[in-house]
CSV table of C-alpha atoms in Angstrom, one decimal:
chain,number,residue,atom,x,y,z
A,29,UNK,CA,0.0,0.0,0.0
A,30,UNK,CA,3.0,2.3,0.5
A,31,UNK,CA,5.3,3.8,3.1
A,32,UNK,CA,5.0,6.9,5.2
A,33,UNK,CA,7.8,8.9,6.7
A,34,UNK,CA,6.9,10.9,9.8
A,35,UNK,CA,9.2,13.7,11.0
A,36,UNK,CA,8.4,15.0,14.4
A,37,UNK,CA,9.7,18.2,16.0
A,38,UNK,CA,9.8,19.4,19.6
A,39,UNK,CA,12.0,20.1,22.5
A,40,UNK,CA,14.3,17.9,24.6
A,41,UNK,CA,15.5,19.3,27.9
A,42,UNK,CA,18.5,17.7,29.6
A,43,UNK,CA,19.2,18.5,33.2
A,44,UNK,CA,21.0,17.1,36.3
A,45,UNK,CA,18.8,16.4,39.3
A,46,UNK,CA,19.7,16.8,42.9
A,47,UNK,CA,21.2,13.3,43.1
A,48,UNK,CA,23.5,13.9,40.1
A,49,UNK,CA,21.4,11.9,37.7
A,50,UNK,CA,20.6,13.2,34.2
A,51,UNK,CA,16.9,13.7,33.5
A,52,UNK,CA,15.4,14.2,30.0
A,53,UNK,CA,12.0,15.8,29.4
A,54,UNK,CA,10.5,15.9,25.9
A,55,UNK,CA,7.8,18.1,24.4
A,56,UNK,CA,6.3,17.3,21.0
A,57,UNK,CA,5.2,20.2,18.9
A,58,UNK,CA,4.3,19.3,15.3
A,59,UNK,CA,5.1,16.7,12.6
A,60,UNK,CA,5.3,16.3,8.8
A,61,UNK,CA,4.4,13.3,6.8
A,62,UNK,CA,5.8,12.1,3.4
A,63,UNK,CA,4.2,9.1,1.7
A,64,UNK,CA,4.4,7.2,-1.5
A,65,UNK,CA,0.9,5.7,-0.9
A,66,UNK,CA,-2.0,6.6,-3.3
A,67,UNK,CA,-3.2,9.3,-0.8
A,68,UNK,CA,-1.9,12.2,1.3
A,69,UNK,CA,-2.0,12.1,5.1
A,70,UNK,CA,-1.9,14.9,7.6
A,71,UNK,CA,-2.3,15.3,11.4
A,72,UNK,CA,-3.1,18.5,13.4
A,73,UNK,CA,-0.6,19.8,15.8
A,74,UNK,CA,-2.9,18.8,18.6
A,75,UNK,CA,-2.3,15.1,17.6
A,76,UNK,CA,1.5,15.5,18.0
A,77,UNK,CA,1.2,17.6,21.1
A,78,UNK,CA,-0.9,14.9,22.8
A,79,UNK,CA,2.3,12.7,22.9
A,80,UNK,CA,3.6,13.4,26.4
A,81,UNK,CA,6.4,11.1,27.4
A,82,UNK,CA,7.3,10.8,31.1
A,83,UNK,CA,10.7,11.9,32.3
A,84,UNK,CA,13.4,9.6,31.1
A,85,UNK,CA,16.8,8.9,32.7
A,86,UNK,CA,19.3,8.5,30.0
A,87,UNK,CA,22.7,6.8,30.3
A,88,UNK,CA,25.6,9.1,29.4
A,89,UNK,CA,29.2,8.0,28.7
A,90,UNK,CA,32.3,9.9,27.7
A,91,UNK,CA,33.9,8.2,24.7
A,92,UNK,CA,37.6,9.0,25.2
A,93,UNK,CA,38.7,7.5,21.9
A,94,UNK,CA,36.3,9.9,20.1
A,95,UNK,CA,36.6,12.8,22.6
A,96,UNK,CA,32.8,13.2,22.8
A,97,UNK,CA,29.7,12.1,24.8
A,98,UNK,CA,27.4,9.2,24.0
A,99,UNK,CA,23.8,9.2,25.2
A,100,UNK,CA,21.3,6.3,25.3
A,101,UNK,CA,17.7,7.2,26.0
A,102,UNK,CA,15.7,4.2,27.2
A,103,UNK,CA,12.1,3.4,26.1
A,104,UNK,CA,9.3,5.1,28.1
A,105,UNK,CA,6.0,3.6,26.8
A,106,UNK,CA,3.6,6.5,26.3
A,107,UNK,CA,-0.1,6.0,25.5
A,108,UNK,CA,-1.8,8.1,22.9
A,109,UNK,CA,-5.6,8.1,22.7
A,110,UNK,CA,-6.0,5.6,25.5
A,111,UNK,CA,-5.7,5.9,29.3
A,112,UNK,CA,-3.2,3.5,30.9
A,113,UNK,CA,-2.3,3.7,34.6
A,114,UNK,CA,0.9,1.7,34.1
A,115,UNK,CA,2.0,1.9,30.4
A,116,UNK,CA,4.9,-0.4,31.1
A,117,UNK,CA,2.6,-3.3,32.1
A,118,UNK,CA,-1.0,-2.5,31.2
A,119,UNK,CA,-2.5,-4.3,28.2
A,120,UNK,CA,-2.9,-2.4,25.0
A,121,UNK,CA,-6.6,-2.3,23.8
A,122,UNK,CA,-7.7,-5.4,21.9
A,123,UNK,CA,-10.6,-3.7,20.1
A,124,UNK,CA,-12.2,-0.3,19.3
A,125,UNK,CA,-14.7,-0.6,22.2
A,126,UNK,CA,-12.1,-0.5,25.0
A,127,UNK,CA,-13.5,2.0,27.6
A,128,UNK,CA,-10.1,3.5,28.1
A,129,UNK,CA,-10.1,5.1,24.7
A,130,UNK,CA,-10.6,8.9,24.7
A,131,UNK,CA,-10.4,11.9,22.5
A,132,UNK,CA,-6.7,12.8,23.0
A,133,UNK,CA,-6.4,15.5,20.3
A,134,UNK,CA,-9.7,17.2,21.3
A,135,UNK,CA,-11.4,17.1,17.9
A,136,UNK,CA,-14.5,15.3,19.0
A,137,UNK,CA,-13.4,11.9,17.6
A,138,UNK,CA,-12.1,8.9,19.5
A,139,UNK,CA,-8.4,8.4,19.9
A,140,UNK,CA,-6.3,10.6,17.6
A,141,UNK,CA,-7.2,11.6,14.0
A,142,UNK,CA,-5.2,11.2,10.8
A,143,UNK,CA,-6.7,13.2,7.9
A,144,UNK,CA,-6.6,11.6,4.4
A,145,UNK,CA,-6.8,13.1,1.0
A,146,UNK,CA,-7.3,10.7,-2.0
A,147,UNK,CA,-6.9,11.8,-5.5
A,148,UNK,CA,-6.8,15.4,-4.5
A,149,UNK,CA,-10.5,15.6,-3.8
A,150,UNK,CA,-11.8,12.7,-1.6
A,151,UNK,CA,-11.4,13.6,2.1
A,152,UNK,CA,-11.5,11.2,5.0
A,153,UNK,CA,-10.4,10.6,8.6
A,154,UNK,CA,-8.8,7.6,10.3
A,155,UNK,CA,-9.0,7.2,14.1
A,156,UNK,CA,-6.1,5.5,15.9
A,157,UNK,CA,-4.8,4.6,19.4
A,158,UNK,CA,-1.1,4.2,19.9
A,159,UNK,CA,1.5,3.2,22.5
A,160,UNK,CA,4.6,5.2,21.7
A,161,UNK,CA,7.7,3.0,22.4
A,162,UNK,CA,10.9,4.5,21.2
A,163,UNK,CA,14.5,4.6,22.4
A,164,UNK,CA,17.5,6.3,20.8
A,165,UNK,CA,21.3,6.6,21.0
A,166,UNK,CA,23.3,9.6,19.9
A,167,UNK,CA,26.6,11.4,20.0
A,168,UNK,CA,27.4,15.0,20.8
A,169,UNK,CA,29.3,17.1,18.3
A,170,UNK,CA,31.7,19.3,20.4
A,171,UNK,CA,32.1,22.0,17.7
A,172,UNK,CA,28.5,23.2,17.9
A,173,UNK,CA,26.8,21.2,20.7
A,174,UNK,CA,24.5,19.3,18.4
A,175,UNK,CA,23.5,15.7,19.2
A,176,UNK,CA,22.9,13.2,16.4
A,177,UNK,CA,21.9,9.6,16.4
A,178,UNK,CA,19.3,7.0,15.6
A,179,UNK,CA,15.9,6.0,16.9
A,180,UNK,CA,14.6,2.5,17.4
A,181,UNK,CA,10.7,2.5,17.4
A,182,UNK,CA,8.6,-0.4,18.6
A,183,UNK,CA,5.3,1.5,18.9
A,184,UNK,CA,1.9,-0.2,18.8
A,185,UNK,CA,-1.0,1.0,16.8
A,186,UNK,CA,-4.6,0.1,16.3
A,187,UNK,CA,-7.2,1.6,14.0
A,188,UNK,CA,-10.5,2.2,15.8
A,189,UNK,CA,-12.6,3.7,13.1
A,190,UNK,CA,-12.8,6.0,10.1
A,191,UNK,CA,-15.0,8.4,8.2
A,192,UNK,CA,-16.1,7.2,5.7
A,193,UNK,CA,-16.2,3.7,7.1
A,194,UNK,CA,-15.0,2.1,3.9
A,195,UNK,CA,-11.5,3.5,4.4
A,196,UNK,CA,-10.8,1.0,7.1
A,197,UNK,CA,-13.8,-1.4,7.3
A,198,UNK,CA,-11.6,-4.5,7.5
A,199,UNK,CA,-8.9,-3.1,9.7
A,200,UNK,CA,-10.9,-1.7,12.6
A,201,UNK,CA,-9.9,-3.3,15.9
A,202,UNK,CA,-6.8,-4.9,14.5
A,203,UNK,CA,-3.2,-4.3,15.3
A,204,UNK,CA,-0.7,-3.5,12.6
A,205,UNK,CA,0.2,-1.0,10.0
A,206,UNK,CA,3.3,0.3,12.0
A,207,UNK,CA,6.7,-1.2,11.1
A,208,UNK,CA,9.9,0.9,11.3
A,209,UNK,CA,11.9,1.2,8.2
A,210,UNK,CA,15.2,-0.8,8.2
A,211,UNK,CA,17.2,2.1,6.8
A,212,UNK,CA,18.7,3.8,9.9
A,213,UNK,CA,19.3,6.9,7.9
A,214,UNK,CA,15.6,7.4,7.8
A,215,UNK,CA,15.2,7.0,11.6
A,216,UNK,CA,17.6,9.6,12.8
A,217,UNK,CA,17.4,12.2,15.6
A,218,UNK,CA,19.0,15.6,15.7
A,219,UNK,CA,19.1,17.9,18.7
A,220,UNK,CA,20.2,21.5,18.1
A,221,UNK,CA,20.8,23.9,21.0
A,222,UNK,CA,18.3,26.8,21.2
A,223,UNK,CA,17.5,29.3,23.9
A,224,UNK,CA,14.5,29.4,26.2
A,225,UNK,CA,12.6,31.9,24.0
A,226,UNK,CA,11.6,29.1,21.7
A,227,UNK,CA,8.0,28.0,21.7
A,228,UNK,CA,6.3,25.4,19.4
A,229,UNK,CA,5.3,28.3,17.1
A,230,UNK,CA,8.8,29.8,16.9
A,231,UNK,CA,10.2,26.3,16.3
A,232,UNK,CA,7.9,25.8,13.4
A,233,UNK,CA,8.9,29.2,11.9
A,234,UNK,CA,12.6,28.4,12.3
A,235,UNK,CA,12.4,24.8,11.4
A,236,UNK,CA,14.1,25.2,8.0
A,237,UNK,CA,17.0,27.1,9.4
A,238,UNK,CA,17.7,24.6,12.2
A,239,UNK,CA,17.2,21.2,10.5
A,240,UNK,CA,17.8,19.5,7.2
A,241,UNK,CA,15.1,19.7,4.6
A,242,UNK,CA,12.3,17.1,4.9
A,243,UNK,CA,12.9,14.2,2.5
A,244,UNK,CA,10.7,14.1,-0.6
A,245,UNK,CA,10.4,10.3,-0.5
A,246,UNK,CA,9.8,7.9,2.5
């Protein structure tokens, strides 16, 4: 059916707590999607901003042979569109009728919404619930303070409905449709230092000056 490349933007705050341990807090702002499927797909910023990972405690090591720092950020399962008291252990929904499902992006529809455009004229919506499960490792570049590395994504996803219904009539309540690409070059992470004046709006306006251009193909 095709592949979709999702590029997410936001903020990563690294700090040292009172016990000397590094903490990492992430804020998601907006995302871009590139697909070779026979349709276009879009999400509102409220979808992306509904992803709210809990504080992570990365492992940091100084690599003497490379004279730089290495950081490993462990997985912190984060539910999206479904309420889970303990995301590390709670069972992911098995069908679209799970009572824990709620409107996470506040558009009046269950779960979170992906908007679809087929043939430039047919509009539709697909409703999802997800469990974001990603980890990454990266190196710091001493010359400019930038961090670069690769993400491993084991997220879970289930379609819970659509409008019109024929978009997903055989896929509702079923897992699947989410497999990370094997090409690590398409699963990279880049952290660029910015000051505290940055908001999601300012980041969106400055995106093209801070980061590489979005790929034209997934």
